[in-house]
Amino acid sequence: MKGWNRDQMAARAARELCDGFYVNLGIGIPTLVANLVPPGLDVTFQSENGMIGIGPFPLESQVDPDLINAGKQTVTAIGRTAFVSSAESFAMIRGGHMDLSILGAMEVAESGDIANWMIPGKMVKGMGGAMDLVAGCRRIVVLMEHVARDGQAKFRKSCTLPLTGRNVVDMIITDLAVFSRADRQGSPFRLIEVAEGVSREEIRAKTEADYLED
């Protein structure tokens, strides 16, 4: 197999979790992270719609249509799950109480800018909580495919789509590689991990952004 599948990407993102973390998971591949928490870690997943303490996706016999995340997917509760208003949930995010958010993206720039909420000309309901998450969470990890369906690079020199936030991304995990940077004070991204069966030359060819290599 060449590269990582969605579950393997989510498992790699789960390695960024730490004991005691409060974590928000974005729509799409990030939601899989809740199923892949390393054994022994005590992590609390939070959703913008007011659920604090989200378990893994339910089996068919466990589905409760009243238990959903911000992406309207059915989820499970855990022993310490709390239900709060959306206002309180956003206050938790905006107040800087979230340790980590794992988000999807359509584009990430080499400067750490992220575009993940709309494509011009397509109908969208709004940005949702993405803007609050990238501004309020202490660390932002992006999970995305390395290239778009049309073959264009998604890790770019600069974003071409409307931005969600500037200089906010700390780590990028794609189906081909992992890029990380030391801080948001202008430090560049560095290629730190290559997926099985993928060459550094292929990553370079499919990446528009500049990055460092060991």
Tab-separated table of C-alpha atoms in Angstrom, residues 28-113:
chain	number	residue	atom	x	y	z
A	28	GLY	CA	-14.611	14.691	8.137
A	29	ILE	CA	-11.450	12.678	8.783
A	30	PRO	CA	-10.844	14.323	12.215
A	31	THR	CA	-13.976	12.686	13.647
A	32	LEU	CA	-12.254	9.301	13.289
A	33	VAL	CA	-9.725	10.305	15.958
A	34	ALA	CA	-12.274	9.613	18.723
A	35	ASN	CA	-12.157	5.921	17.764
A	36	LEU	CA	-8.358	5.743	17.946
A	37	VAL	CA	-7.318	7.220	21.293
A	38	PRO	CA	-4.179	5.435	22.549
A	39	PRO	CA	-4.857	3.169	25.570
A	40	GLY	CA	-4.406	4.822	28.951
A	41	LEU	CA	-5.004	8.399	27.777
A	42	ASP	CA	-7.712	10.452	29.490
A	43	VAL	CA	-8.923	12.844	26.777
A	44	THR	CA	-12.162	14.846	26.658
A	45	PHE	CA	-13.620	15.553	23.205
A	46	GLN	CA	-15.808	18.635	22.873
A	47	SER	CA	-18.302	19.638	20.183
A	48	GLU	CA	-19.487	23.171	19.394
A	49	ASN	CA	-23.135	22.151	19.673
A	50	GLY	CA	-22.712	21.658	23.423
A	51	MET	CA	-21.493	18.139	24.110
A	52	ILE	CA	-18.439	17.785	26.347
A	53	GLY	CA	-17.207	14.219	26.600
A	54	ILE	CA	-17.729	12.374	23.304
A	55	GLY	CA	-17.064	8.675	22.921
A	56	PRO	CA	-16.360	6.683	19.747
A	57	PHE	CA	-18.893	6.300	16.957
A	58	PRO	CA	-21.790	4.032	17.998
A	59	LEU	CA	-22.495	0.530	16.780
A	60	GLU	CA	-25.850	0.186	15.003
A	61	SER	CA	-27.469	-1.060	18.208
A	62	GLN	CA	-26.121	1.939	20.151
A	63	VAL	CA	-27.333	4.721	17.860
A	64	ASP	CA	-29.244	7.484	19.652
A	65	PRO	CA	-30.500	10.106	17.140
A	66	ASP	CA	-30.477	12.746	19.875
A	67	LEU	CA	-26.714	12.387	20.411
A	68	ILE	CA	-24.934	14.161	17.556
A	69	ASN	CA	-21.769	16.165	17.064
A	70	ALA	CA	-21.435	19.496	15.256
A	71	GLY	CA	-21.351	17.665	11.927
A	72	LYS	CA	-24.714	15.993	12.701
A	73	GLN	CA	-23.085	12.552	13.033
A	74	THR	CA	-24.385	10.247	15.728
A	75	VAL	CA	-21.912	9.775	18.580
A	76	THR	CA	-21.799	8.103	21.983
A	77	ALA	CA	-21.702	9.585	25.469
A	78	ILE	CA	-19.283	8.530	28.198
A	79	GLY	CA	-19.647	8.396	31.968
A	80	ARG	CA	-18.718	12.042	32.481
A	81	THR	CA	-20.439	13.570	29.436
A	82	ALA	CA	-21.883	17.039	30.050
A	83	PHE	CA	-24.457	18.822	27.903
A	84	VAL	CA	-24.261	22.617	27.782
A	85	SER	CA	-25.646	25.366	25.602
A	86	SER	CA	-23.911	26.303	22.368
A	87	ALA	CA	-23.060	29.667	23.950
A	88	GLU	CA	-21.243	27.958	26.817
A	89	SER	CA	-19.484	25.642	24.392
A	90	PHE	CA	-18.191	28.577	22.357
A	91	ALA	CA	-17.196	30.407	25.536
A	92	MET	CA	-14.994	27.410	26.329
A	93	ILE	CA	-13.348	27.730	22.912
A	94	ARG	CA	-13.059	31.518	22.866
A	95	GLY	CA	-11.757	31.586	26.423
A	96	GLY	CA	-8.667	29.583	25.463
A	97	HIS	CA	-9.640	26.438	27.403
A	98	MET	CA	-9.186	24.003	24.507
A	99	ASP	CA	-5.778	22.336	24.287
A	100	LEU	CA	-6.067	21.100	20.727
A	101	SER	CA	-8.293	21.180	17.667
A	102	ILE	CA	-7.895	18.681	14.830
A	103	LEU	CA	-9.447	20.136	11.685
A	104	GLY	CA	-9.893	19.324	8.027
A	105	ALA	CA	-8.813	21.830	5.383
A	106	MET	CA	-9.052	22.581	1.691
A	107	GLU	CA	-5.772	24.526	1.711
A	108	VAL	CA	-2.959	25.329	4.134
A	109	ALA	CA	-0.265	27.898	3.345
A	110	GLU	CA	3.422	27.641	4.232
A	111	SER	CA	2.822	30.579	6.608
A	112	GLY	CA	0.277	28.546	8.608
A	113	ASP	CA	-2.825	30.155	7.083
